[in-house]
PDB file of C-alpha atoms in Angstrom:
ATOM      1  CA  UNK W   1      81.573  72.186 121.328  1.00 84.00           C
ATOM      2  CA  UNK W   2      83.654  73.295 124.027  1.00 86.00           C
ATOM      3  CA  UNK W   3      86.450  72.307 122.964  1.00 89.00           C
ATOM      4  CA  UNK W   4      85.862  73.648 119.857  1.00 89.00           C
ATOM      5  CA  UNK W   5      85.302  77.224 121.137  1.00 90.00           C
ATOM      6  CA  UNK W   6      88.295  77.310 123.604  1.00 91.00           C
ATOM      7  CA  UNK W   7      89.993  78.079 119.812  1.00 93.00           C
ATOM      8  CA  UNK W   8      88.449  81.482 120.322  1.00 93.00           C
ATOM      9  CA  UNK W   9      88.665  82.455 124.064  1.00 93.00           C
ATOM     10  CA  UNK W  10      92.867  81.646 122.521  1.00 93.00           C
ATOM     11  CA  UNK W  11      92.284  84.164 119.998  1.00 94.00           C
ATOM     12  CA  UNK W  12      90.213  86.329 122.059  1.00 94.00           C
ATOM     13  CA  UNK W  13      93.625  86.989 124.458  1.00 94.00           C
ATOM     14  CA  UNK W  14      95.670  87.386 121.157  1.00 95.00           C
ATOM     15  CA  UNK W  15      93.756  90.926 120.550  1.00 95.00           C
ATOM     16  CA  UNK W  16      95.591  93.083 123.520  1.00 94.00           C
ATOM     17  CA  UNK W  17      98.543  92.756 121.218  1.00 95.00           C
ATOM     18  CA  UNK W  18      96.745  93.953 117.645  1.00 97.00           C
ATOM     19  CA  UNK W  19      97.489  97.419 116.819  1.00 97.00           C
ATOM     20  CA  UNK W  20      93.445  98.888 117.538  1.00 98.00           C
ATOM     21  CA  UNK W  21      93.220  97.382 120.392  1.00 98.00           C
ATOM     22  CA  UNK W  22      96.352  98.520 121.974  1.00 98.00           C
ATOM     23  CA  UNK W  23      95.256 102.145 120.584  1.00 98.00           C
ATOM     24  CA  UNK W  24      92.133 101.806 121.886  1.00 98.00           C
ATOM     25  CA  UNK W  25      93.896 101.122 125.328  1.00 97.00           C
ATOM     26  CA  UNK W  26      96.395 104.044 124.451  1.00 97.00           C
ATOM     27  CA  UNK W  27      95.802 106.956 127.066  1.00 95.00           C
ATOM     28  CA  UNK W  28      97.296 109.421 125.273  1.00 95.00           C
ATOM     29  CA  UNK W  29      94.003 109.013 122.353  1.00 95.00           C
ATOM     30  CA  UNK W  30      91.190 111.172 122.986  1.00 94.00           C
ATOM     31  CA  UNK W  31      87.785 109.609 124.096  1.00 95.00           C
ATOM     32  CA  UNK W  32      86.162 110.840 120.876  1.00 95.00           C
ATOM     33  CA  UNK W  33      88.641 109.929 118.429  1.00 96.00           C
ATOM     34  CA  UNK W  34      88.874 106.520 120.010  1.00 97.00           C
ATOM     35  CA  UNK W  35      85.348 106.325 119.200  1.00 96.00           C
ATOM     36  CA  UNK W  36      85.063 108.420 115.972  1.00 96.00           C
ATOM     37  CA  UNK W  37      87.707 107.959 113.600  1.00 97.00           C
ATOM     38  CA  UNK W  38      87.226 104.811 112.657  1.00 98.00           C
ATOM     39  CA  UNK W  39      83.431 104.891 113.363  1.00 97.00           C
ATOM     40  CA  UNK W  40      82.430 105.270 109.582  1.00 96.00           C
ATOM     41  CA  UNK W  41      84.470 102.364 108.519  1.00 97.00           C
ATOM     42  CA  UNK W  42      81.955  99.865 110.105  1.00 96.00           C
ATOM     43  CA  UNK W  43      79.071 101.457 108.406  1.00 96.00           C
ATOM     44  CA  UNK W  44      78.466  98.373 105.757  1.00 95.00           C
ATOM     45  CA  UNK W  45      79.190  95.634 108.308  1.00 96.00           C
ATOM     46  CA  UNK W  46      76.802  97.338 110.715  1.00 95.00           C
ATOM     47  CA  UNK W  47      73.741  97.167 108.340  1.00 96.00           C
ATOM     48  CA  UNK W  48      75.307  93.754 106.550  1.00 96.00           C
ATOM     49  CA  UNK W  49      75.059  92.505 110.349  1.00 95.00           C
ATOM     50  CA  UNK W  50      71.616  93.848 109.953  1.00 96.00           C
ATOM     51  CA  UNK W  51      70.400  91.434 106.705  1.00 96.00           C
ATOM     52  CA  UNK W  52      73.202  88.582 107.978  1.00 96.00           C
ATOM     53  CA  UNK W  53      70.362  88.205 111.311  1.00 95.00           C
ATOM     54  CA  UNK W  54      67.259  89.090 109.302  1.00 95.00           C
ATOM     55  CA  UNK W  55      67.819  87.280 105.899  1.00 96.00           C
ATOM     56  CA  UNK W  56      70.765  84.628 106.063  1.00 96.00           C
ATOM     57  CA  UNK W  57      71.276  83.101 109.696  1.00 96.00           C
ATOM     58  CA  UNK W  58      67.064  82.696 110.111  1.00 96.00           C
ATOM     59  CA  UNK W  59      65.960  79.497 109.389  1.00 97.00           C
ATOM     60  CA  UNK W  60      62.452  79.341 107.857  1.00 96.00           C
ATOM     61  CA  UNK W  61      59.405  79.578 110.723  1.00 95.00           C
ATOM     62  CA  UNK W  62      58.246  76.368 110.159  1.00 96.00           C
ATOM     63  CA  UNK W  63      61.529  74.414 110.367  1.00 95.00           C
ATOM     64  CA  UNK W  64      62.334  76.644 113.690  1.00 94.00           C
ATOM     65  CA  UNK W  65      58.913  75.131 114.957  1.00 95.00           C
ATOM     66  CA  UNK W  66      60.105  71.964 114.957  1.00 95.00           C
ATOM     67  CA  UNK W  67      63.550  72.333 116.344  1.00 94.00           C
ATOM     68  CA  UNK W  68      65.073  73.824 119.228  1.00 90.00           C
ATOM     69  CA  UNK W  69      68.451  74.215 118.112  1.00 92.00           C
ATOM     70  CA  UNK W  70      67.031  76.079 114.970  1.00 94.00           C
ATOM     71  CA  UNK W  71      64.478  77.606 116.971  1.00 92.00           C
ATOM     72  CA  UNK W  72      67.244  79.202 119.695  1.00 91.00           C
ATOM     73  CA  UNK W  73      68.729  80.650 116.201  1.00 93.00           C
ATOM     74  CA  UNK W  74      65.787  82.103 114.660  1.00 93.00           C
ATOM     75  CA  UNK W  75      65.386  84.078 118.482  1.00 91.00           C
ATOM     76  CA  UNK W  76      69.145  85.137 118.489  1.00 90.00           C
ATOM     77  CA  UNK W  77      68.481  86.953 115.153  1.00 92.00           C
ATOM     78  CA  UNK W  78      65.359  88.426 116.380  1.00 90.00           C
ATOM     79  CA  UNK W  79      67.793  90.569 118.487  1.00 89.00           C
ATOM     80  CA  UNK W  80      70.784  90.690 116.481  1.00 91.00           C
ATOM     81  CA  UNK W  81      69.119  92.264 113.659  1.00 91.00           C
ATOM     82  CA  UNK W  82      67.918  95.474 115.337  1.00 92.00           C
ATOM     83  CA  UNK W  83      71.532  96.744 116.475  1.00 94.00           C
ATOM     84  CA  UNK W  84      71.853  99.487 113.494  1.00 95.00           C
ATOM     85  CA  UNK W  85      69.927 101.912 114.862  1.00 95.00           C
ATOM     86  CA  UNK W  86      72.212 102.666 118.233  1.00 96.00           C
ATOM     87  CA  UNK W  87      74.731 102.340 115.282  1.00 97.00           C
ATOM     88  CA  UNK W  88      73.105 105.676 113.807  1.00 97.00           C
ATOM     89  CA  UNK W  89      72.178 107.294 116.722  1.00 97.00           C
ATOM     90  CA  UNK W  90      75.789 107.194 117.792  1.00 97.00           C
ATOM     91  CA  UNK W  91      77.201 107.991 114.451  1.00 96.00           C
ATOM     92  CA  UNK W  92      74.805 111.585 114.827  1.00 95.00           C
ATOM     93  CA  UNK W  93      76.171 112.282 118.299  1.00 95.00           C
ATOM     94  CA  UNK W  94      79.701 111.667 117.172  1.00 95.00           C
ATOM     95  CA  UNK W  95      79.179 114.612 114.881  1.00 93.00           C
ATOM     96  CA  UNK W  96      79.855 112.114 112.070  1.00 94.00           C
ATOM     97  CA  UNK W  97      76.383 112.177 110.295  1.00 91.00           C
ATOM     98  CA  UNK W  98      76.924 114.871 107.307  1.00 84.00           C
ATOM     99  CA  UNK W  99      75.980 115.700 104.415  1.00 82.00           C
ATOM    100  CA  UNK W 100      77.222 114.400 101.274  1.00 87.00           C
ATOM    101  CA  UNK W 101      76.560 113.179  97.715  1.00 93.00           C
ATOM    102  CA  UNK W 102      74.858 109.898  97.836  1.00 94.00           C
ATOM    103  CA  UNK W 103      77.557 109.111  94.541  1.00 96.00           C
ATOM    104  CA  UNK W 104      80.219 110.085  97.208  1.00 93.00           C
ATOM    105  CA  UNK W 105      78.842 108.324 100.004  1.00 92.00           C
ATOM    106  CA  UNK W 106      78.502 104.802  97.783  1.00 94.00           C
ATOM    107  CA  UNK W 107      81.986 105.400  96.424  1.00 94.00           C
ATOM    108  CA  UNK W 108      83.285 105.728 100.046  1.00 91.00           C
ATOM    109  CA  UNK W 109      81.094 102.653 101.894  1.00 92.00           C
ATOM    110  CA  UNK W 110      82.934 100.949  98.451  1.00 95.00           C
ATOM    111  CA  UNK W 111      86.093 101.844  98.458  1.00 96.00           C
ATOM    112  CA  UNK W 112      89.230  99.958  99.230  1.00 97.00           C
ATOM    113  CA  UNK W 113      88.976 101.920 102.948  1.00 97.00           C
ATOM    114  CA  UNK W 114      86.195  99.301 104.031  1.00 97.00           C
ATOM    115  CA  UNK W 115      86.562  96.013 101.665  1.00 97.00           C
ATOM    116  CA  UNK W 116      87.406  93.658 104.739  1.00 98.00           C
ATOM    117  CA  UNK W 117      84.093  95.234 106.115  1.00 97.00           C
ATOM    118  CA  UNK W 118      82.070  93.906 102.770  1.00 97.00           C
ATOM    119  CA  UNK W 119      83.972  91.135 102.383  1.00 97.00           C
ATOM    120  CA  UNK W 120      83.208  89.892 106.103  1.00 97.00           C
ATOM    121  CA  UNK W 121      79.635  89.969 105.307  1.00 96.00           C
ATOM    122  CA  UNK W 122      79.261  88.457 102.014  1.00 97.00           C
ATOM    123  CA  UNK W 123      81.794  85.194 103.399  1.00 97.00           C
ATOM    124  CA  UNK W 124      79.078  84.697 106.729  1.00 97.00           C
ATOM    125  CA  UNK W 125      76.421  84.416 104.059  1.00 96.00           C
ATOM    126  CA  UNK W 126      78.425  81.686 101.700  1.00 97.00           C
ATOM    127  CA  UNK W 127      79.457  80.014 105.793  1.00 96.00           C
ATOM    128  CA  UNK W 128      75.681  79.987 106.731  1.00 95.00           C
ATOM    129  CA  UNK W 129      74.769  78.366 103.299  1.00 95.00           C
ATOM    130  CA  UNK W 130      77.796  75.400 103.937  1.00 94.00           C
ATOM    131  CA  UNK W 131      76.228  75.030 107.886  1.00 94.00           C
ATOM    132  CA  UNK W 132      72.913  73.861 107.289  1.00 94.00           C
ATOM    133  CA  UNK W 133      73.171  72.161 110.272  1.00 95.00           C
ATOM    134  CA  UNK W 134      72.238  74.086 113.700  1.00 95.00           C
ATOM    135  CA  UNK W 135      74.842  73.311 115.615  1.00 93.00           C
ATOM    136  CA  UNK W 136      77.336  73.734 113.112  1.00 94.00           C
ATOM    137  CA  UNK W 137      75.741  76.682 112.223  1.00 95.00           C
ATOM    138  CA  UNK W 138      75.709  77.942 115.781  1.00 93.00           C
ATOM    139  CA  UNK W 139      79.340  77.801 116.426  1.00 94.00           C
ATOM    140  CA  UNK W 140      79.771  80.202 113.684  1.00 95.00           C
ATOM    141  CA  UNK W 141      77.748  83.065 115.378  1.00 93.00           C
ATOM    142  CA  UNK W 142      78.862  82.227 118.817  1.00 93.00           C
ATOM    143  CA  UNK W 143      82.496  82.890 117.530  1.00 95.00           C
ATOM    144  CA  UNK W 144      81.156  86.226 116.252  1.00 95.00           C
ATOM    145  CA  UNK W 145      79.366  86.942 119.624  1.00 92.00           C
ATOM    146  CA  UNK W 146      82.701  86.400 121.998  1.00 94.00           C
ATOM    147  CA  UNK W 147      84.261  88.454 119.840  1.00 95.00           C
ATOM    148  CA  UNK W 148      81.763  90.990 119.698  1.00 94.00           C
ATOM    149  CA  UNK W 149      81.355  90.845 123.764  1.00 93.00           C
ATOM    150  CA  UNK W 150      85.149  90.920 123.978  1.00 95.00           C
ATOM    151  CA  UNK W 151      85.331  94.324 121.902  1.00 96.00           C
ATOM    152  CA  UNK W 152      81.797  96.480 123.384  1.00 95.00           C
ATOM    153  CA  UNK W 153      83.772  95.289 126.331  1.00 95.00           C
ATOM    154  CA  UNK W 154      86.472  97.674 125.519  1.00 97.00           C
ATOM    155  CA  UNK W 155      84.304 100.334 124.068  1.00 97.00           C
ATOM    156  CA  UNK W 156      82.066 100.025 127.142  1.00 96.00           C
ATOM    157  CA  UNK W 157      84.937 101.296 128.973  1.00 96.00           C
ATOM    158  CA  UNK W 158      85.601 104.096 127.055  1.00 97.00           C
ATOM    159  CA  UNK W 159      82.530 105.424 126.636  1.00 96.00           C
ATOM    160  CA  UNK W 160      82.421 106.030 130.272  1.00 95.00           C
ATOM    161  CA  UNK W 161      85.413 108.268 130.196  1.00 94.00           C
ATOM    162  CA  UNK W 162      84.564 110.085 126.939  1.00 94.00           C
ATOM    163  CA  UNK W 163      80.815 110.530 128.961  1.00 95.00           C
ATOM    164  CA  UNK W 164      82.611 112.241 131.784  1.00 93.00           C
ATOM    165  CA  UNK W 165      84.731 114.925 128.869  1.00 90.00           C
ATOM    166  CA  UNK W 166      81.703 115.499 126.634  1.00 89.00           C
ATOM    167  CA  UNK W 167      78.440 114.572 129.040  1.00 91.00           C
ATOM    168  CA  UNK W 168      77.369 112.699 126.122  1.00 90.00           C
ATOM    169  CA  UNK W 169      75.855 109.223 126.615  1.00 93.00           C
ATOM    170  CA  UNK W 170      76.987 106.268 123.558  1.00 96.00           C
ATOM    171  CA  UNK W 171      74.311 103.913 122.393  1.00 96.00           C
ATOM    172  CA  UNK W 172      75.914 101.424 120.125  1.00 96.00           C
ATOM    173  CA  UNK W 173      79.325 102.121 121.284  1.00 97.00           C
ATOM    174  CA  UNK W 174      78.256 102.177 125.466  1.00 95.00           C
ATOM    175  CA  UNK W 175      76.638 100.306 127.704  1.00 93.00           C
ATOM    176  CA  UNK W 176      73.455  99.634 126.052  1.00 92.00           C
ATOM    177  CA  UNK W 177      74.632  97.709 123.102  1.00 93.00           C
ATOM    178  CA  UNK W 178      77.007  95.960 125.752  1.00 89.00           C
ATOM    179  CA  UNK W 179      74.246  94.529 127.656  1.00 87.00           C
ATOM    180  CA  UNK W 180      73.140  93.034 124.574  1.00 84.00           C
ATOM    181  CA  UNK W 181      76.160  91.571 123.669  1.00 78.00           C
ATOM    182  CA  UNK W 182      76.544  88.919 126.050  1.00 76.00           C
ATOM    183  CA  UNK W 183      79.049  86.409 124.624  1.00 71.00           C
ATOM    184  CA  UNK W 184      76.257  83.914 123.930  1.00 73.00           C
ATOM    185  CA  UNK W 185      73.240  83.631 121.600  1.00 76.00           C
ATOM    186  CA  UNK W 186      70.741  85.606 123.195  1.00 68.00           C
ATOM    187  CA  UNK W 187      66.817  85.087 124.098  1.00 65.00           C
ATOM    188  CA  UNK W 188      67.891  81.284 125.199  1.00 64.00           C
ATOM    189  CA  UNK W 189      67.311  79.777 128.213  1.00 67.00           C
ATOM    190  CA  UNK W 190      70.698  78.107 130.363  1.00 67.00           C
ATOM    191  CA  UNK W 191      69.673  74.919 129.694  1.00 80.00           C
ATOM    192  CA  UNK W 192      69.317  74.585 126.082  1.00 81.00           C
ATOM    193  CA  UNK W 193      72.883  76.701 125.562  1.00 81.00           C
ATOM    194  CA  UNK W 194      74.149  74.185 127.729  1.00 84.00           C
ATOM    195  CA  UNK W 195      72.954  71.154 125.419  1.00 88.00           C
ATOM    196  CA  UNK W 196      74.596  72.789 122.610  1.00 87.00           C
ATOM    197  CA  UNK W 197      77.815  73.384 124.393  1.00 87.00           C
ATOM    198  CA  UNK W 198      78.164  69.668 125.938  1.00 89.00           C
ATOM    199  CA  UNK W 199      77.503  68.143 122.219  1.00 89.00           C
ATOM    200  CA  UNK W 200      80.083  65.690 121.550  1.00 90.00           C
ATOM    201  CA  UNK W 201      81.197  66.392 117.600  1.00 89.00           C
ATOM    202  CA  UNK W 202      82.624  63.846 115.297  1.00 90.00           C
ATOM    203  CA  UNK W 203      86.352  64.458 114.627  1.00 92.00           C
ATOM    204  CA  UNK W 204      85.770  64.849 111.426  1.00 91.00           C
ATOM    205  CA  UNK W 205      82.566  67.490 112.185  1.00 91.00           C
ATOM    206  CA  UNK W 206      85.194  69.245 114.611  1.00 91.00           C
ATOM    207  CA  UNK W 207      88.485  69.177 111.966  1.00 93.00           C
ATOM    208  CA  UNK W 208      86.020  71.029 109.277  1.00 92.00           C
ATOM    209  CA  UNK W 209      84.608  73.564 112.034  1.00 94.00           C
ATOM    210  CA  UNK W 210      87.766  74.238 113.488  1.00 95.00           C
ATOM    211  CA  UNK W 211      88.757  75.665 109.612  1.00 95.00           C
ATOM    212  CA  UNK W 212      85.391  77.815 109.543  1.00 95.00           C
ATOM    213  CA  UNK W 213      85.860  78.849 113.462  1.00 96.00           C
ATOM    214  CA  UNK W 214      88.811  80.420 112.660  1.00 96.00           C
ATOM    215  CA  UNK W 215      88.388  81.869 109.497  1.00 97.00           C
ATOM    216  CA  UNK W 216      85.430  83.638 111.448  1.00 97.00           C
ATOM    217  CA  UNK W 217      88.343  85.161 113.580  1.00 97.00           C
ATOM    218  CA  UNK W 218      90.449  85.573 110.994  1.00 97.00           C
ATOM    219  CA  UNK W 219      87.589  88.250 109.235  1.00 97.00           C
ATOM    220  CA  UNK W 220      86.815  89.714 112.508  1.00 97.00           C
ATOM    221  CA  UNK W 221      90.395  90.502 113.344  1.00 97.00           C
ATOM    222  CA  UNK W 222      91.165  91.548 109.493  1.00 98.00           C
ATOM    223  CA  UNK W 223      88.229  94.070 109.568  1.00 98.00           C
ATOM    224  CA  UNK W 224      89.304  95.435 113.388  1.00 98.00           C
ATOM    225  CA  UNK W 225      92.969  95.739 111.323  1.00 98.00           C
ATOM    226  CA  UNK W 226      90.918  98.173 108.686  1.00 98.00           C
ATOM    227  CA  UNK W 227      88.882 100.006 111.457  1.00 98.00           C
ATOM    228  CA  UNK W 228      92.801 100.836 112.867  1.00 98.00           C
ATOM    229  CA  UNK W 229      93.824 102.071 109.097  1.00 98.00           C
ATOM    230  CA  UNK W 230      90.915 103.990 108.921  1.00 98.00           C
ATOM    231  CA  UNK W 231      91.437 105.750 112.384  1.00 98.00           C
ATOM    232  CA  UNK W 232      95.142 106.672 111.182  1.00 97.00           C
ATOM    233  CA  UNK W 233      94.226 107.942 107.597  1.00 96.00           C
ATOM    234  CA  UNK W 234      91.650 110.315 109.008  1.00 91.00           C
ATOM    235  CA  UNK W 235      93.118 111.102 112.246  1.00 86.00           C
ATOM    236  CA  UNK W 236      93.070 115.239 112.697  1.00 80.00           C
ATOM    237  CA  UNK W 237      96.605 116.536 111.146  1.00 72.00           C
ATOM    238  CA  UNK W 238      98.990 118.245 114.136  1.00 71.00           C
ATOM    239  CA  UNK W 239      98.213 121.707 114.587  1.00 59.00           C
ATOM    240  CA  UNK W 240     101.353 122.519 113.269  1.00 54.00           C
ATOM    241  CA  UNK W 241     100.819 121.525 109.788  1.00 54.00           C
ATOM    242  CA  UNK W 242      97.266 123.157 110.353  1.00 49.00           C
ATOM    243  CA  UNK W 243      99.033 126.362 110.422  1.00 47.00           C
ATOM    244  CA  UNK W 244     101.414 126.081 107.681  1.00 47.00           C
ATOM    245  CA  UNK W 245      98.441 125.399 105.375  1.00 44.00           C
TER     246      UNK W 245
END
């Protein structure tokens, strides 16, 4: 399992070269824009993630009671299914909780601008169904967690600057959420985690899981690219353009 997840570590190293992360690292972009411009794009996935953890990744309780690896996934999903209140809090804090017609909201959330967010949720449902074995499902979830730990670490650093500039502390994009995105499954004993990571996968399983894990990496990268494109589309017009209009 550890050898399989090393592929994820390599993909994380490559993120520093991507448009979204370079934009987040750009000192010329304000901390508010780094947090706010892309944030509505994430809504479908933030709430899809709630359902993934409360409905899809979980095993029936009677099964989890008899299998410690299934129980680890269930205990983790209890935590991850409840991050959405922090998202709503930041939506309000960033001034993005605006009144709009319900029909306009639906068109926005199911537009081409947010299709990668929705597709990731749907595809994770398919993968969870395929990967019934808890060790295989663990590999998928752990890949998501490693990417989450990386990205929310970037956001956490920006949130510090944002707090200095505005006096406002963010939750989903700040320290509070980062503390929950630890890079591995939560609510598990270290010895159980090590036991899973030390499992020797057969070559056939490793080859099949490698395809899925790398697909998860691709989908997350596509989501982040969509964040960047959404931010560029919604960035404020230059002052000169405003005056001209």
